[in-house]
Amino acid sequence: DTGVSQDPRHKITKRGQNVTFRCDPISEHNRLYWYRQTLGQGPEFLTYFQNEAQLEKSRLLSDRFSAERPKGSFSTLEIQRTEQGDSAMYLCASSFSSGGSTDTQYFGPGTRLTVL
Amino acid sequence: DQQVKQNSPSLSVQEGRISILNCDYTNSMFDYFLWYKKYPAEGPTFLISISSIKDKNEDGRFTVFLNKSAKHLSLHIVPSQPGDSAVYFCAATAWGGSEKLVFGKGTKLTVNP
């Protein structure tokens, strides 16, 4: 079990550019979450997948953000036309849910985005 | 409206003593609570959790206490070690649906040798 991995770890981009982040969850986990953390705050929920289906999106996720999880494995988070306010740490987490009880979410190391 | 509150931004304790980190929540639907530890430039690491059907859960040096009537939980670390120095986040969720985590703002713990 190698844990949740994210790529890249750091991304610096200019305002208006598009960026894409990747998350590889723990292999047997069927749930995948994206969170965003800004300075001095706790992580905030963005969206979640159950297998390949995106079942919930936060109002924080504007139409410039899109996430996918093809085949229920890895996930990508794309931000189009980046703005300086998008600068944050983007965290991915995964868990296994059998439906019977709440399962622990395990986080990846995060992708630090800086928009200049 | 913050549903999970950690009112102490920082805490400093001596090595070997007890560290007590506190967390309050407002949403009565929350039924599962977790503590995560975070080092700079890393993702949160899961520490310990507690279900609302319990009032205490222990794992080694870490114990979490839950007081449902007061909507309050606390994390006790005994004895504290310098390696425990990090930011600690309290998180809560409700069973069913997305089970997304709602986090507090964190408490920075410093354990002095």
Short mmCIF file of N, CA and C in Angstrom, two decimals, chain A residues 16-76:
data_model
loop_
_atom_site.label_atom_id
_atom_site.label_comp_id
_atom_site.label_asym_id
_atom_site.label_seq_id
_atom_site.Cartn_x
_atom_site.Cartn_y
_atom_site.Cartn_z
N GLY A 16 -4.52 33.25 -15.90
CA GLY A 16 -5.13 33.01 -17.20
C GLY A 16 -4.77 31.68 -17.82
N GLN A 17 -3.73 31.03 -17.29
CA GLN A 17 -3.33 29.73 -17.82
C GLN A 17 -4.20 28.62 -17.21
N ASN A 18 -4.23 27.48 -17.90
CA ASN A 18 -4.92 26.30 -17.40
C ASN A 18 -3.92 25.38 -16.71
N VAL A 19 -4.36 24.72 -15.65
CA VAL A 19 -3.52 23.76 -14.95
C VAL A 19 -4.31 22.49 -14.68
N THR A 20 -3.61 21.37 -14.61
CA THR A 20 -4.24 20.09 -14.30
C THR A 20 -3.42 19.36 -13.26
N PHE A 21 -4.12 18.82 -12.26
CA PHE A 21 -3.47 18.05 -11.21
C PHE A 21 -3.98 16.61 -11.26
N ARG A 22 -3.12 15.71 -10.82
CA ARG A 22 -3.49 14.30 -10.81
C ARG A 22 -3.44 13.74 -9.41
N CYS A 23 -4.34 12.82 -9.11
CA CYS A 23 -4.36 12.12 -7.82
C CYS A 23 -4.51 10.63 -8.08
N ASP A 24 -3.65 9.84 -7.47
CA ASP A 24 -3.77 8.38 -7.49
C ASP A 24 -4.14 7.91 -6.09
N PRO A 25 -5.34 7.37 -5.92
CA PRO A 25 -5.78 6.97 -4.58
C PRO A 25 -5.16 5.64 -4.17
N ILE A 26 -5.40 5.26 -2.93
CA ILE A 26 -5.05 3.91 -2.47
C ILE A 26 -5.85 2.93 -3.30
N SER A 27 -5.21 1.86 -3.76
CA SER A 27 -5.75 1.05 -4.85
C SER A 27 -7.14 0.49 -4.63
N GLU A 28 -7.48 0.04 -3.45
CA GLU A 28 -8.79 -0.57 -3.26
C GLU A 28 -9.87 0.44 -2.86
N HIS A 29 -9.52 1.71 -2.77
CA HIS A 29 -10.48 2.72 -2.31
C HIS A 29 -11.43 3.12 -3.42
N ASN A 30 -12.74 3.13 -3.09
CA ASN A 30 -13.73 3.45 -4.10
C ASN A 30 -14.17 4.92 -4.03
N ARG A 31 -13.79 5.62 -2.96
CA ARG A 31 -14.16 7.03 -2.86
C ARG A 31 -12.92 7.92 -2.98
N LEU A 32 -13.10 9.03 -3.67
CA LEU A 32 -12.00 9.96 -3.87
C LEU A 32 -12.53 11.37 -3.67
N TYR A 33 -11.80 12.16 -2.91
CA TYR A 33 -12.23 13.51 -2.56
C TYR A 33 -11.15 14.51 -2.98
N TRP A 34 -11.59 15.71 -3.32
CA TRP A 34 -10.69 16.85 -3.50
C TRP A 34 -11.06 17.93 -2.49
N TYR A 35 -10.01 18.47 -1.86
CA TYR A 35 -10.16 19.57 -0.92
C TYR A 35 -9.18 20.67 -1.32
N ARG A 36 -9.45 21.88 -0.81
CA ARG A 36 -8.54 23.00 -1.03
C ARG A 36 -8.23 23.62 0.33
N GLN A 37 -6.96 23.94 0.53
CA GLN A 37 -6.57 24.57 1.78
C GLN A 37 -5.81 25.85 1.51
N THR A 38 -6.28 26.94 2.08
CA THR A 38 -5.58 28.22 2.00
C THR A 38 -4.94 28.53 3.35
N LEU A 39 -4.07 29.52 3.35
CA LEU A 39 -3.27 29.82 4.53
C LEU A 39 -4.15 30.15 5.73
N GLY A 40 -3.88 29.48 6.84
CA GLY A 40 -4.61 29.77 8.07
C GLY A 40 -5.97 29.12 8.18
N GLN A 41 -6.32 28.32 7.18
CA GLN A 41 -7.62 27.65 7.18
C GLN A 41 -7.44 26.14 7.17
N GLY A 42 -8.50 25.45 7.55
CA GLY A 42 -8.50 24.01 7.38
C GLY A 42 -8.89 23.66 5.95
N PRO A 43 -8.65 22.42 5.54
CA PRO A 43 -9.07 22.01 4.19
C PRO A 43 -10.57 22.19 4.00
N GLU A 44 -10.97 22.59 2.79
CA GLU A 44 -12.39 22.76 2.46
C GLU A 44 -12.74 21.82 1.31
N PHE A 45 -13.87 21.16 1.47
CA PHE A 45 -14.35 20.19 0.49
C PHE A 45 -14.65 20.85 -0.85
N LEU A 46 -14.18 20.19 -1.94
CA LEU A 46 -14.51 20.66 -3.28
C LEU A 46 -15.46 19.72 -4.01
N THR A 47 -15.10 18.42 -4.05
CA THR A 47 -15.91 17.47 -4.79
C THR A 47 -15.54 16.05 -4.38
N TYR A 48 -16.44 15.09 -4.72
CA TYR A 48 -16.13 13.71 -4.40
C TYR A 48 -16.69 12.77 -5.46
N PHE A 49 -16.01 11.63 -5.60
CA PHE A 49 -16.37 10.57 -6.53
C PHE A 49 -16.61 9.28 -5.76
N GLN A 50 -17.64 8.59 -6.18
CA GLN A 50 -17.85 7.20 -5.75
C GLN A 50 -17.59 6.38 -7.01
N ASN A 51 -16.50 5.64 -7.01
CA ASN A 51 -16.02 4.99 -8.24
C ASN A 51 -15.83 6.08 -9.30
N GLU A 52 -16.44 5.96 -10.47
CA GLU A 52 -16.22 6.97 -11.52
C GLU A 52 -17.24 8.09 -11.50
N ALA A 53 -18.25 7.99 -10.67
CA ALA A 53 -19.33 8.98 -10.65
C ALA A 53 -19.01 10.13 -9.70
N GLN A 54 -19.13 11.35 -10.25
CA GLN A 54 -18.95 12.54 -9.42
C GLN A 54 -20.30 12.85 -8.80
N LEU A 55 -20.42 12.66 -7.50
CA LEU A 55 -21.72 12.70 -6.85
C LEU A 55 -22.02 13.99 -6.10
N GLU A 56 -21.01 14.78 -5.81
CA GLU A 56 -21.27 16.04 -5.10
C GLU A 56 -20.18 17.04 -5.44
N LYS A 57 -20.61 18.29 -5.61
CA LYS A 57 -19.68 19.39 -5.85
C LYS A 57 -20.01 20.54 -4.91
N SER A 58 -18.99 21.13 -4.33
CA SER A 58 -19.18 22.29 -3.46
C SER A 58 -19.46 23.53 -4.31
N ARG A 59 -20.12 24.50 -3.69
CA ARG A 59 -20.31 25.78 -4.38
C ARG A 59 -18.99 26.50 -4.58
N LEU A 60 -17.93 26.03 -3.87
CA LEU A 60 -16.60 26.60 -4.08
C LEU A 60 -16.06 26.26 -5.47
N LEU A 61 -16.61 25.20 -6.05
CA LEU A 61 -16.12 24.71 -7.34
C LEU A 61 -16.82 25.48 -8.45
N SER A 62 -16.17 26.58 -8.89
CA SER A 62 -16.78 27.38 -9.95
C SER A 62 -16.72 26.63 -11.27
N ASP A 63 -17.34 27.22 -12.31
CA ASP A 63 -17.37 26.53 -13.60
C ASP A 63 -16.00 26.50 -14.27
N ARG A 64 -15.00 27.16 -13.67
CA ARG A 64 -13.64 27.06 -14.21
C ARG A 64 -12.95 25.77 -13.75
N PHE A 65 -13.56 25.11 -12.78
CA PHE A 65 -12.99 23.88 -12.23
C PHE A 65 -13.73 22.68 -12.81
N SER A 66 -12.97 21.66 -13.18
CA SER A 66 -13.60 20.40 -13.58
C SER A 66 -12.77 19.24 -13.06
N ALA A 67 -13.45 18.21 -12.64
CA ALA A 67 -12.76 17.03 -12.11
C ALA A 67 -13.31 15.80 -12.79
N GLU A 68 -12.43 14.82 -12.98
CA GLU A 68 -12.82 13.56 -13.59
C GLU A 68 -12.17 12.42 -12.84
N ARG A 69 -12.79 11.26 -12.96
CA ARG A 69 -12.20 10.03 -12.43
C ARG A 69 -12.56 8.89 -13.38
N PRO A 70 -11.88 8.86 -14.52
CA PRO A 70 -12.19 7.83 -15.51
C PRO A 70 -11.90 6.44 -14.97
N LYS A 71 -12.83 5.52 -15.19
CA LYS A 71 -12.67 4.12 -14.79
C LYS A 71 -12.53 3.96 -13.27
N GLY A 72 -12.85 4.98 -12.53
CA GLY A 72 -12.83 4.85 -11.07
C GLY A 72 -11.46 4.66 -10.47
N SER A 73 -10.42 5.07 -11.19
CA SER A 73 -9.07 4.90 -10.65
C SER A 73 -8.51 6.26 -10.26
N PHE A 74 -7.54 6.77 -11.03
CA PHE A 74 -6.97 8.08 -10.71
C PHE A 74 -7.98 9.17 -11.02
N SER A 75 -7.70 10.36 -10.52
CA SER A 75 -8.57 11.50 -10.78
C SER A 75 -7.72 12.69 -11.23
N THR A 76 -8.33 13.56 -12.03
CA THR A 76 -7.69 14.82 -12.40
C THR A 76 -8.58 15.98 -12.01
#
